[in-house]
Coordinates of C-alpha atoms in Angstrom, one line a residue:
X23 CA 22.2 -8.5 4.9
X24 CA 19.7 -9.8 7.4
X25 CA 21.8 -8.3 10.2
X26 CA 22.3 -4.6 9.2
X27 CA 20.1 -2.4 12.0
X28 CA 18.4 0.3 10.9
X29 CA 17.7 -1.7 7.7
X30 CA 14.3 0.0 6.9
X31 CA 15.6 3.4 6.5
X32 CA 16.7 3.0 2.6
X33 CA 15.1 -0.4 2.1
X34 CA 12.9 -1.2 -1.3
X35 CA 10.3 -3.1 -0.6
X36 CA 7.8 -4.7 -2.9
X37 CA 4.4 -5.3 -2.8
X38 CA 2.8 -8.6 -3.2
X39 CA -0.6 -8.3 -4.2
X40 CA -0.8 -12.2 -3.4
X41 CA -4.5 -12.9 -4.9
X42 CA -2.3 -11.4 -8.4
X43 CA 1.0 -12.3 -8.1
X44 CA 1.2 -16.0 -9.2
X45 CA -1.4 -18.9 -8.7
X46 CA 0.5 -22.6 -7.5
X47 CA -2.7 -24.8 -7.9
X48 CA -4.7 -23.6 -11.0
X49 CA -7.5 -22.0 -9.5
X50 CA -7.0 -18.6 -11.1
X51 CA -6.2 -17.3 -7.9
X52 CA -2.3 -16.3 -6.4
X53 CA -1.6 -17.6 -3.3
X54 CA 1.3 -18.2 -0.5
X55 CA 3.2 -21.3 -2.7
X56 CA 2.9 -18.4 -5.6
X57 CA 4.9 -16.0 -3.7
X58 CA 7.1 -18.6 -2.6
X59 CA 8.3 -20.0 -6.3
X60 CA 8.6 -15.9 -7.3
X61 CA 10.9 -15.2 -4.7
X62 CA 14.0 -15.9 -6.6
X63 CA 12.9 -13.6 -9.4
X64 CA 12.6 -10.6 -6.8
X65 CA 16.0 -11.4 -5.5
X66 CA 17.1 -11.1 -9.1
X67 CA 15.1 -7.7 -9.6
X68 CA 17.0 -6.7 -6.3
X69 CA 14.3 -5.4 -3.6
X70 CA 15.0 -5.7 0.0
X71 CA 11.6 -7.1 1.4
X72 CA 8.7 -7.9 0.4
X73 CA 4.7 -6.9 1.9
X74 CA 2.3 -8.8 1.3
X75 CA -1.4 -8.4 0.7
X76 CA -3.8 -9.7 3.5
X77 CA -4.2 -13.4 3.2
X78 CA -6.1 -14.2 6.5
X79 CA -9.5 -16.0 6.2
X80 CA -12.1 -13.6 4.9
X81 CA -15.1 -13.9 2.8
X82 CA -14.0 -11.4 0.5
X83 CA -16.0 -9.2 0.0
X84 CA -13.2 -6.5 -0.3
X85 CA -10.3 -8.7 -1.2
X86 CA -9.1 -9.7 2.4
X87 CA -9.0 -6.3 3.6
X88 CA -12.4 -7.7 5.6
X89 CA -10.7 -10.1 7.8
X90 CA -12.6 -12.6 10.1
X91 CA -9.7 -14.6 11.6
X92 CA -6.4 -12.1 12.1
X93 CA -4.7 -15.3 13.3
X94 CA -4.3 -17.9 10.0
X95 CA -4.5 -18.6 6.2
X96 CA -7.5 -18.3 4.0
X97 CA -7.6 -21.6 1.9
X98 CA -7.5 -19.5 -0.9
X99 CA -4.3 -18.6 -0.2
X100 CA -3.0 -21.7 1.6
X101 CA -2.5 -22.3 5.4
X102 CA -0.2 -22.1 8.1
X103 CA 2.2 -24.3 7.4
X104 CA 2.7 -23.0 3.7
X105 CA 3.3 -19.6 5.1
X106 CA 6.2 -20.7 7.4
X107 CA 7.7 -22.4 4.2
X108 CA 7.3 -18.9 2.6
X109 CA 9.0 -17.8 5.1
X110 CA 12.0 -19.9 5.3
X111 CA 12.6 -19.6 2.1
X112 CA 12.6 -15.8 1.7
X113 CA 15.1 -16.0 5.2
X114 CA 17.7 -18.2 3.1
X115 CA 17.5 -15.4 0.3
X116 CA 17.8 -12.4 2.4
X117 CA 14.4 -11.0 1.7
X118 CA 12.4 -9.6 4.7
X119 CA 8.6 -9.9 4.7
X120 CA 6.1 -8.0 6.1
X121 CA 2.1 -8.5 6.7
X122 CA -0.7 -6.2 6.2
X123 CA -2.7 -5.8 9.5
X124 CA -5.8 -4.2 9.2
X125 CA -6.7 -2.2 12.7
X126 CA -9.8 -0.2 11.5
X127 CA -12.2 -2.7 10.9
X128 CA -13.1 -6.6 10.2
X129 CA -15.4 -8.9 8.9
X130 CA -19.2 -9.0 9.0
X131 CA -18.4 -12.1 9.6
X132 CA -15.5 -12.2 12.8
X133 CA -17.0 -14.1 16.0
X134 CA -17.0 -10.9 17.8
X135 CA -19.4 -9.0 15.2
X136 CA -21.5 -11.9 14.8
X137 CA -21.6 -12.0 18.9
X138 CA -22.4 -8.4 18.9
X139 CA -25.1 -9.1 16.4
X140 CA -26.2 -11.6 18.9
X141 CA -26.3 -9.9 21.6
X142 CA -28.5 -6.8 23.6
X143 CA -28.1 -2.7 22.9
X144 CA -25.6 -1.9 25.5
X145 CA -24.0 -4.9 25.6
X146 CA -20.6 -5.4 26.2
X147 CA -19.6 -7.5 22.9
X148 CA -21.5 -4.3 21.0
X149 CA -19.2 -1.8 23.0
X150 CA -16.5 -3.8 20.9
X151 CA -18.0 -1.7 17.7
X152 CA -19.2 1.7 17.0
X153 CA -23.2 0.5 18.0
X154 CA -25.4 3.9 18.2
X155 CA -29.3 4.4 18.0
X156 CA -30.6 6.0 14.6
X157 CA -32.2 9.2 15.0
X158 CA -35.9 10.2 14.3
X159 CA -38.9 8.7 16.2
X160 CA -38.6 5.4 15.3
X161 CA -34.8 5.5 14.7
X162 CA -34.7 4.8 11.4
X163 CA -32.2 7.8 10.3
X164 CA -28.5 7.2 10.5
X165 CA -27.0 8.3 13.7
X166 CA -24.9 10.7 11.8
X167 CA -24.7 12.1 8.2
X168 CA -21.1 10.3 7.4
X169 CA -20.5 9.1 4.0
X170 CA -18.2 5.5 3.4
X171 CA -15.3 5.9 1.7
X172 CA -16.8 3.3 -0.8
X173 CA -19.7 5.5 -1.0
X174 CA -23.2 5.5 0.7
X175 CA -24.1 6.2 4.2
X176 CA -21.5 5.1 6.6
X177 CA -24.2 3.4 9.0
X178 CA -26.5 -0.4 8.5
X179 CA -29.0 -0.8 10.4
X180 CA -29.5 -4.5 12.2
X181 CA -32.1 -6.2 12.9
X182 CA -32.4 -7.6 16.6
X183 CA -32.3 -10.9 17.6
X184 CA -36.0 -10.2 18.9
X185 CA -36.9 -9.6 15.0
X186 CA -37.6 -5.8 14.9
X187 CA -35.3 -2.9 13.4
X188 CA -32.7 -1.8 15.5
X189 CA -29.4 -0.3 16.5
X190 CA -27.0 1.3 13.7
X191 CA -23.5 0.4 13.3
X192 CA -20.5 2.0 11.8
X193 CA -18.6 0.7 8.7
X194 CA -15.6 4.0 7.3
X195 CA -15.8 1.1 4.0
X196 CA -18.2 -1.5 3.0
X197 CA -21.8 -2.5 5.2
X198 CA -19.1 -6.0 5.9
X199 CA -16.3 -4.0 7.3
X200 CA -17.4 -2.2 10.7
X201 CA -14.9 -0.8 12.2
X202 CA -13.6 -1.2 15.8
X203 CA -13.9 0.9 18.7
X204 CA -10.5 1.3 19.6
X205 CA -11.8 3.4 22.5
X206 CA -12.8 -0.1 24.2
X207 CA -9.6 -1.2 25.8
X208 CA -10.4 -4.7 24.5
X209 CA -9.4 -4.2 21.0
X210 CA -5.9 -2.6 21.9
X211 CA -5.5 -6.0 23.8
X212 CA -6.6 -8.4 21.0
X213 CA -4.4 -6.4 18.5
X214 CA -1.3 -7.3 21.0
X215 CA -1.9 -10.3 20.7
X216 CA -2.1 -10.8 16.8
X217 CA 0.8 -9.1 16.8
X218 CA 3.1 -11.2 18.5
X219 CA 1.6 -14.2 16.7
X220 CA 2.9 -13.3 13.9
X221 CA 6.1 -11.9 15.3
X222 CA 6.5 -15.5 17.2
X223 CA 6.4 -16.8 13.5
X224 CA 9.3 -14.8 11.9
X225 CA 8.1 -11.6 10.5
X226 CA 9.8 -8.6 10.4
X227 CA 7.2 -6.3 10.4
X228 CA 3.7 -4.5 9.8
X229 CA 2.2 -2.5 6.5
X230 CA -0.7 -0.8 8.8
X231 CA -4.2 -0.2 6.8
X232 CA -5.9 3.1 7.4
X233 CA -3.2 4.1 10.0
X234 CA -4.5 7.6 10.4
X235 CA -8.1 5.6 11.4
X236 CA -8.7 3.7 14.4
X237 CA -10.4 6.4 16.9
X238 CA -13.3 8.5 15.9
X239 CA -14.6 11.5 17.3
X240 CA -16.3 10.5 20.6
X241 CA -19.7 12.3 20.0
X242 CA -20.2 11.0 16.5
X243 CA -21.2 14.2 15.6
X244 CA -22.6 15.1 12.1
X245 CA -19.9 16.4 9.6
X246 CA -19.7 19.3 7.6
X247 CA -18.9 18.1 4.4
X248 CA -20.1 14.7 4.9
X249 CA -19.7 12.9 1.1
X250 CA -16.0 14.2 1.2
X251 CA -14.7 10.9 1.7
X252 CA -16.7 9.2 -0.9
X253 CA -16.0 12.2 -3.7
X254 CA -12.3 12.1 -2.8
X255 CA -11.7 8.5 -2.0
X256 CA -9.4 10.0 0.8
X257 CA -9.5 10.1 4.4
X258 CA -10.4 13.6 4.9
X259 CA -13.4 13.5 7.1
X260 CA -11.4 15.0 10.4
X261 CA -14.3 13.7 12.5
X262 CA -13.4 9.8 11.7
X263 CA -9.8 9.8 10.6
X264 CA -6.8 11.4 12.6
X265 CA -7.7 11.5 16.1
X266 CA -5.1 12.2 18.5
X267 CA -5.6 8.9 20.3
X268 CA -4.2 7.0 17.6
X269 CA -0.8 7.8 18.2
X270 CA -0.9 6.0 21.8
X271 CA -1.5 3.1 19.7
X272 CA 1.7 3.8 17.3
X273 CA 4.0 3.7 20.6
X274 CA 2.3 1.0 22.1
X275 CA 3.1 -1.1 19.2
X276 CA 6.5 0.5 18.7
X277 CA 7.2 -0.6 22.4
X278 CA 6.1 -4.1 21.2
X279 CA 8.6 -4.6 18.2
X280 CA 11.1 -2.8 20.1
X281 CA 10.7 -5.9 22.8
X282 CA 11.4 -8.6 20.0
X283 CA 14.8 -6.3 18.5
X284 CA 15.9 -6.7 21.6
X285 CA 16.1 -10.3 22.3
X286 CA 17.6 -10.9 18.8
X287 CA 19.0 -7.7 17.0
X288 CA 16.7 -8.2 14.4
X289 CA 14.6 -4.6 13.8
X290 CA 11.0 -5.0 13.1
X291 CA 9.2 -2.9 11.0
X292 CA 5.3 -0.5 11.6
X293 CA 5.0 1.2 8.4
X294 CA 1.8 3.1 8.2
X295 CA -1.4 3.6 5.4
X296 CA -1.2 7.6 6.6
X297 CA -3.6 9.4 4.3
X298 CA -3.6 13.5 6.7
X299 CA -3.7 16.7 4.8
X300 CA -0.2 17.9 5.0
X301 CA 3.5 16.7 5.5
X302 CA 3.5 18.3 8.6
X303 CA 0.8 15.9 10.3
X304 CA 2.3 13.1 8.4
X305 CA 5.7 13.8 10.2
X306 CA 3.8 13.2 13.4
X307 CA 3.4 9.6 12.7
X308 CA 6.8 8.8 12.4
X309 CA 8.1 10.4 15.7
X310 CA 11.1 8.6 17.3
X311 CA 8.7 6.4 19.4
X312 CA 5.7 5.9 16.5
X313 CA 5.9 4.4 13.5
X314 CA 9.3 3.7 11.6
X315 CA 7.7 5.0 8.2
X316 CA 4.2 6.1 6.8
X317 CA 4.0 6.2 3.1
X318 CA 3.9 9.4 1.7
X319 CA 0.8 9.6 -1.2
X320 CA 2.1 13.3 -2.6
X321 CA 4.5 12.2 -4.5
X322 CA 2.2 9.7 -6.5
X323 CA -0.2 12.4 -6.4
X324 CA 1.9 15.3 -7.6
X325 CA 1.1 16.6 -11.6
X326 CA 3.9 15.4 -13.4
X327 CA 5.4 19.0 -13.4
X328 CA 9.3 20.0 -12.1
X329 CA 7.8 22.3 -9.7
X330 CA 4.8 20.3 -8.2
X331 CA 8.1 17.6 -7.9
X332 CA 9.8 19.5 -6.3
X333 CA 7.6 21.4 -3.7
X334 CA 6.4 17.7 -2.2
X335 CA 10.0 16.2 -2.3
X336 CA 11.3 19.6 0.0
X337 CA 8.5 19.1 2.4
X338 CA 8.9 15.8 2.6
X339 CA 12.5 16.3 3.6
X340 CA 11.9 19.0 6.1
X341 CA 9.1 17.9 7.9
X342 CA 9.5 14.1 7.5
X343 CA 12.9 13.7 7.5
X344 CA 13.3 16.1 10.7
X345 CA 11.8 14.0 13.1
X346 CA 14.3 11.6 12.7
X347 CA 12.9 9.0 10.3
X348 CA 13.7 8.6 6.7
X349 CA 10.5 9.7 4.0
X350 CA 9.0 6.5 2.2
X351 CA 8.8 7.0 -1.5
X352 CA 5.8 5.3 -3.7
X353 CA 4.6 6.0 -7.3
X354 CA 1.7 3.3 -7.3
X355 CA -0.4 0.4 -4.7
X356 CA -3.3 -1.6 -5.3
X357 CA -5.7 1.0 -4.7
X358 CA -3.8 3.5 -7.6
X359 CA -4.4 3.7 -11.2
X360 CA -1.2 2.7 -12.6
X361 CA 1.7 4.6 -13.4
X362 CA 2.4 4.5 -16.7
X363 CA -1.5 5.1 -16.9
X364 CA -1.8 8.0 -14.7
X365 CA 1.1 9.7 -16.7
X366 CA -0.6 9.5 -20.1
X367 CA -0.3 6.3 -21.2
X368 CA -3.1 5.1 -24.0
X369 CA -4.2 2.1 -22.0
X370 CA -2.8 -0.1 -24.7
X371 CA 0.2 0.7 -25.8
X372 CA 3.6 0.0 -24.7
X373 CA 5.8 3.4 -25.6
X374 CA 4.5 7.0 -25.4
X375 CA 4.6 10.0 -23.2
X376 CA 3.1 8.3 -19.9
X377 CA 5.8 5.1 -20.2
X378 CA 8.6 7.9 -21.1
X379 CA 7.0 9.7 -17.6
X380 CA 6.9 6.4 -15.6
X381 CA 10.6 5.2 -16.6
X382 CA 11.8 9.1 -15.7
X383 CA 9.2 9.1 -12.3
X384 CA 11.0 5.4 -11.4
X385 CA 15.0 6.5 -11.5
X386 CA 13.9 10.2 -9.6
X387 CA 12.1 8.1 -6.8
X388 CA 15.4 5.4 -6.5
X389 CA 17.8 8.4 -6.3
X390 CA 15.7 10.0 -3.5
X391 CA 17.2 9.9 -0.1
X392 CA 14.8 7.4 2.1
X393 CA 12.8 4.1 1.4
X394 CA 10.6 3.3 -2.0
X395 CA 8.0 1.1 -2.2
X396 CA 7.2 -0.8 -5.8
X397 CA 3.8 -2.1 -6.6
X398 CA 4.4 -5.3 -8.5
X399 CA 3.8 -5.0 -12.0
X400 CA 5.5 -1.4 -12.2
X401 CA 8.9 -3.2 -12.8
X402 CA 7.5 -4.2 -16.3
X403 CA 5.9 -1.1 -17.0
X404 CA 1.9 -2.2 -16.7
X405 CA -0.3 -0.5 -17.8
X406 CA -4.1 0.1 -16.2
X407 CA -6.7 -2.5 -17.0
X408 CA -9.2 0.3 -18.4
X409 CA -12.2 -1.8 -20.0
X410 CA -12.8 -4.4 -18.2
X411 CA -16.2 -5.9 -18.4
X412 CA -19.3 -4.9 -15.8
X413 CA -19.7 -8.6 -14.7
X414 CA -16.2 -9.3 -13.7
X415 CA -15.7 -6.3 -11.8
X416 CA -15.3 -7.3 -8.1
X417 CA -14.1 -3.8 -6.1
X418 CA -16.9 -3.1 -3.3
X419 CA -17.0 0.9 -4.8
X420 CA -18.3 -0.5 -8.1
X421 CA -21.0 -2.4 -6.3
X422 CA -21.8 0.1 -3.7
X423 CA -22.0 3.2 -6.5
X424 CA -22.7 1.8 -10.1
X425 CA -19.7 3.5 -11.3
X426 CA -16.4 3.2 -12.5
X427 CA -14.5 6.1 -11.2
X428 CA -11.8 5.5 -8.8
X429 CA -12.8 1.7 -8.7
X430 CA -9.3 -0.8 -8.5
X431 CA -9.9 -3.7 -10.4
X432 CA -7.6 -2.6 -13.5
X433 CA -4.6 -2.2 -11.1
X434 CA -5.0 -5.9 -9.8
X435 CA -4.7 -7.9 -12.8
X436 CA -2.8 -10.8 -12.8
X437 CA 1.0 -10.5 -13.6
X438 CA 2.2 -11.9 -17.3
X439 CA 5.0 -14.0 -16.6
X440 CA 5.2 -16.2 -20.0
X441 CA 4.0 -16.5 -22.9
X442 CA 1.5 -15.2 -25.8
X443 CA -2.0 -15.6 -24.4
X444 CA -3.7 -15.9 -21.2
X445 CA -3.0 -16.7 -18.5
X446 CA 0.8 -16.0 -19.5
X447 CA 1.8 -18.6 -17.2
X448 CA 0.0 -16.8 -14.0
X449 CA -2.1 -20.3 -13.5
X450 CA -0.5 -23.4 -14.3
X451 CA -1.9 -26.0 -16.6
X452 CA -3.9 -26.4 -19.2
X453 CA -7.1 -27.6 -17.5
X454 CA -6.3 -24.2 -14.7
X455 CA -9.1 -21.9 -13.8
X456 CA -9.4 -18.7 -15.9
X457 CA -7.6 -16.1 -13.7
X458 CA -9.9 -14.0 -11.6
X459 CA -9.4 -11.1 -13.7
X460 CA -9.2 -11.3 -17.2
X461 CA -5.6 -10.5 -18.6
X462 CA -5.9 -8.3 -22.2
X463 CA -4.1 -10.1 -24.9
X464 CA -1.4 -6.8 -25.0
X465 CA -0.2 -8.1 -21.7
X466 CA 1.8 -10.4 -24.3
X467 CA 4.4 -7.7 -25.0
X468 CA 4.8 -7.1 -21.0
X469 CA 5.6 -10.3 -19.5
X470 CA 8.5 -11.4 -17.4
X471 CA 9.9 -13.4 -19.5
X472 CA 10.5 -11.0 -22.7
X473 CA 11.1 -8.0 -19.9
X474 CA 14.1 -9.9 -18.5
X475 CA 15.4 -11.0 -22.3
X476 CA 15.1 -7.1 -23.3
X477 CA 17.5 -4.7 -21.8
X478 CA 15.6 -1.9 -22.9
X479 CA 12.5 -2.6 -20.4
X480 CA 11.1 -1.5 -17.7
X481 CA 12.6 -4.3 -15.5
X482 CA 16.1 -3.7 -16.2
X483 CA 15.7 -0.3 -15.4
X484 CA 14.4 -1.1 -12.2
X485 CA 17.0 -4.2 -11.6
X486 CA 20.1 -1.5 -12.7
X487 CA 18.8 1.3 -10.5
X488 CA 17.8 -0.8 -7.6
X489 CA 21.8 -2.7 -8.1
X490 CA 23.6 1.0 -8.2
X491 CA 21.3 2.0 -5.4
X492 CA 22.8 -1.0 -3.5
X493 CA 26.1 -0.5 -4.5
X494 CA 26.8 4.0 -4.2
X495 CA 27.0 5.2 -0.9
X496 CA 25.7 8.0 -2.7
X497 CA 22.1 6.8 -2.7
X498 CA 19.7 5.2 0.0
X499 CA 19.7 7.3 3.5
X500 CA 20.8 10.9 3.6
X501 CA 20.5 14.6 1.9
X502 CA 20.0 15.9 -1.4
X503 CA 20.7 19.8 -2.6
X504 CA 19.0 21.6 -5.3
X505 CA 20.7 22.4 -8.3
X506 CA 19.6 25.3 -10.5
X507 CA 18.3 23.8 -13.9
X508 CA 16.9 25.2 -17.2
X509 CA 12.8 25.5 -16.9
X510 CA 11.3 21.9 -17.5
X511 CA 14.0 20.1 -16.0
X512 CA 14.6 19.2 -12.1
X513 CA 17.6 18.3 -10.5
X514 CA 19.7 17.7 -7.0
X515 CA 22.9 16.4 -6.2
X516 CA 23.7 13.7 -3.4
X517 CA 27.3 14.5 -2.7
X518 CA 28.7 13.7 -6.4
X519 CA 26.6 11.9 -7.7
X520 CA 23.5 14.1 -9.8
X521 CA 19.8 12.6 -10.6
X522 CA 18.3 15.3 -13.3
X523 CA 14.6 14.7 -14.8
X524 CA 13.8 16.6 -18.0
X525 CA 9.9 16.7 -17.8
X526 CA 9.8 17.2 -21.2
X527 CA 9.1 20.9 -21.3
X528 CA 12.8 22.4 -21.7
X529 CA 13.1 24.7 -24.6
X530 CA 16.3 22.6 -25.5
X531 CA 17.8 19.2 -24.0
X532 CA 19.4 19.6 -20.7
X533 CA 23.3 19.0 -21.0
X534 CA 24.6 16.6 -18.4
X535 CA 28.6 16.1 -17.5
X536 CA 30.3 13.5 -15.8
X537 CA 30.4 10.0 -16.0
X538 CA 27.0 8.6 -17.1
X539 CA 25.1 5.9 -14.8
X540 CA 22.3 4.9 -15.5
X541 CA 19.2 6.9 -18.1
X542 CA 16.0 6.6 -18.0
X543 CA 15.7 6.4 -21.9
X544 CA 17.3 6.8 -25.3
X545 CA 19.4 9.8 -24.6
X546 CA 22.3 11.3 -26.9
X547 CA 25.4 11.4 -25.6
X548 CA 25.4 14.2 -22.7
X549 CA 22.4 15.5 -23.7
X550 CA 19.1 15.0 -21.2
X551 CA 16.0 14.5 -24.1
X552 CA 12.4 15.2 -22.8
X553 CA 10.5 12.7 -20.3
X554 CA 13.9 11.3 -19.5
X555 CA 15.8 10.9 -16.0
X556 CA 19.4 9.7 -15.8
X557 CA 22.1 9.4 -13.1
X558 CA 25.3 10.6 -13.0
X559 CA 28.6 10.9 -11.3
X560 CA 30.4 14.8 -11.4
X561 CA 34.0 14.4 -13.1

């Protein structure tokens, strides 16, 4: 397995959300041994790799994605000797793993900030940042009129080491994220070299935060819509996000994992956070000499509707797919409301239209020619966390805006592996930690232990489509035709084998022939019911 090139193409890769996924010491809090003891249940499920969340040291203050050390372990999470044990262990079982880097921006508190902090206007550990004087006569007004993506102005004003107000600096995300200035040939540098550290250690690739980010307009000018990234939570100011100078960066780092394929065979993986307007753009991203893959958001953000399915699948396939690369397929991440959720789903229930939606949306994305990505906790059919309390609430948009739209919490709740009540076997031991997010006592009915005893759930879906997927030539890399359907119901062909989706809005259930595969749901014999997906082979 771990010596097929190319291997990225139709991989499925899932995501770790480590700080969630399963906590080894009984602090309430996943960590590196965590991943380690669930690797053999993802082999089981059948993925290809794994990514993981960012588990570098960080103060937290946006769930690691403010790193202050790019180079080792936050205790939290471990250290560095418990990640090359990780490591090992997912080699010996054929699963790849790859790292979040995060380019954009740091910590508040990374020794070059707190250097810049430190030091003089004009210095060169500020040129590091994006440092500007604030406008006004005493400076005391924002350089420009950007808005943070987590809301509020996108500039903090220090305070000098002399004591008085002073310069502004930039932060696209929270005051304790500022963003580098990539247009400082220091940080292209510095990133070179956390990259190969962790390519010295065994990985076989990069997940790359805010990959459409990096470079900002050089002027900082004012924007014309300049609370569009705050009321979208999207990356759509075109004055901070999707400079041209970011690509450079792509084939500089493609160069880089190119240089480690070729002293052992072993392909690395760049696959790219790419949040741009169109596919078109997006296509630019993953030229032959950029990045291998860049997820693509509009199929997770497409109304569950046959045509809305299958205008973003046809552009993905011409405008992706034509530059060479494969398209990367995801219904959900840790910044998403949930799938089941997002489809309909009562938050509490465990069967209804939006799980009927999710099972369908699952099979459709695993017949698709390319890559998928899994969020963990779709494979069991999770539901959002909707009512979680104020006071536990921990997302950085919460405590910048005072409100709960769009905020992430309810998508990171612990997994349910076992048993009745919290913490379902997430944190071992009685005397454990509560976990850092309250589970809801319906999380009972979704754990991994009843999902794997139930043939009906979500996770043998996901285990059976992911094992044919494997197994049919069919699936993975390649084409798809369109096949004309009956209003409500999409379908395509993949040389014989057929993936329909009845979105519930045919007149009359949508006959299938051939020799069934795999369904989505409770289906009468050669009939397609509504909200239901199935595979099958022509006769």
């Amino acid at each position: 397995m771990l010596s097929k090139y190319h291997w990225w193409r139709d991989a499925v890769i899932y995501q770790v959300y480590v700080r969630s996924f399963l906590d080894s010491t009984g602090d309430g809090i996943g960590d590196l041994a965590g991943v380690r003891a669930g690797l053999p249940y993802l082999k089981k499920l059948g993925v290809d790799g794994i990514w993981l969340s960012p588990f570098y040291p960080s103060p937290q203050h946006d769930h690691g994605y403010d790193v202050a050390d790019y180079c080792d372990v936050d205790p939290l999470f471990g250290d560095l000797g418990e990640f090359d044990l990780l490591m090992g262990s997912a080699r010996r079982l054929g699963i790849r793993v790859l790292l979040d880097i995060v380019p954009n921006h740091c910590s508040s508190e990374h020794p070059w900030f707190r250097e810049a902090l430190a030091a003089a206007p004009g210095s060169p550990a500020r040129a590091r940042f994006h440092f500007a004087d604030g406008r006004g006569p005493d400076g005391s007004e924002p350089p420009n009129n950007w808005h943070s993506m987590f809301g509020g102005p996108a500039w903090t004003r220090v305070t000098e080491p002399d004591g008085r107000p002073g310069q502004w600096y930039l932060h696209m995300f929270a005051p304790e994220q500022p963003d580098w200035n990539w247009r400082n040939p220091q940080i292209a540098a510095e990133f070179d070299r956390i990259l190969r550290f962790w390519l010295d250690r065994g990985i076989d690739g990069f997940r790359i935060d805010v990959a459409a980010g990096l470079f900002k307009h050089p002027e900082l000018p004012d924007s014309d819509d300049p609370e569009a990234d705050a009321r979208t939570r999207d990356s759509v100011n075109p004055l901070a996000w999707n400079q041209p100078e970011v690509h450079d960066v792509w084939r500089r780092w493609r160069s880089l994992c190119e240089e480690y394929t070729a002293r052992d065979g072993r392909e690395r993986l760049l696959v790219g956070e790419v949040s741009v307007p169109t596919a078109r753009e997006h296509a630019q991203y993953v030229r032959p000499d950029e990045l291998h893959q860049a997820f693509f958001f509009d199929l997770l953000s497409a109304p569950w509707d046959p045509d809305a399915f299958r205008k973003v699948i046809s552009e993905a396939m011409q405008d992706i797919a034509g530059t060479g690369s494969t398209v990367t397929w995801v219904l959900n991440n840790h910044d998403q409301v949930r799938t089941v959720t997002r489809y309909g789903e009562p938050a509490t229930e465990g069967s209804g239209l939006g799980a009927a939606r999710a099972r369908a949306a699952a099979l459709l994305m695993l017949a698709l020619p390319g890559a998928a990505y899994i969020y963990q906790g779709e494979e069991l059919g999770l539901p959002e966390v909707v009512d979680l309390p104020d006071d536990v609430l921990t997302d950085p948009i919460f405590r910048r805006t005072g409100s709960r739209a769009r905020i992430r919490d309810g998508c990171r709740v612990p997994l349910p592996w076992s048993g009745q009540a919290s913490p379902f076997g997430f944190t071992p031991g009685a005397e454990s930690a509560k976990p850092w997010l309250p589970q809801p006592e319906y999380f009972a009915q979704y754990a991994t232990d009843r999902a794997l005893a139930d043939t009906r759930s979500f996770w043998h879906l996901y285990r059976d489509g992911l094992q044919l997927r494997s197994a049919l030539p069919q699936l993975g890399e390649g084409t798809l035709r369109w096949l004309d359907t009956p209003p409500g119901v999409l379908a395509f062909e993949r040389d014989d084998l057929v993936c329909a989706v009845n979105f519930g809005t045919a007149p009359t259930p949508a006959p299938v022939s051939g020799t069934p595969l795999l369904a989505s749901g409770p289906c009468p014999p050669g009939v397609l019911s509504g909200s239901t997906a199935a595979w099958w082979i022509r006769s």
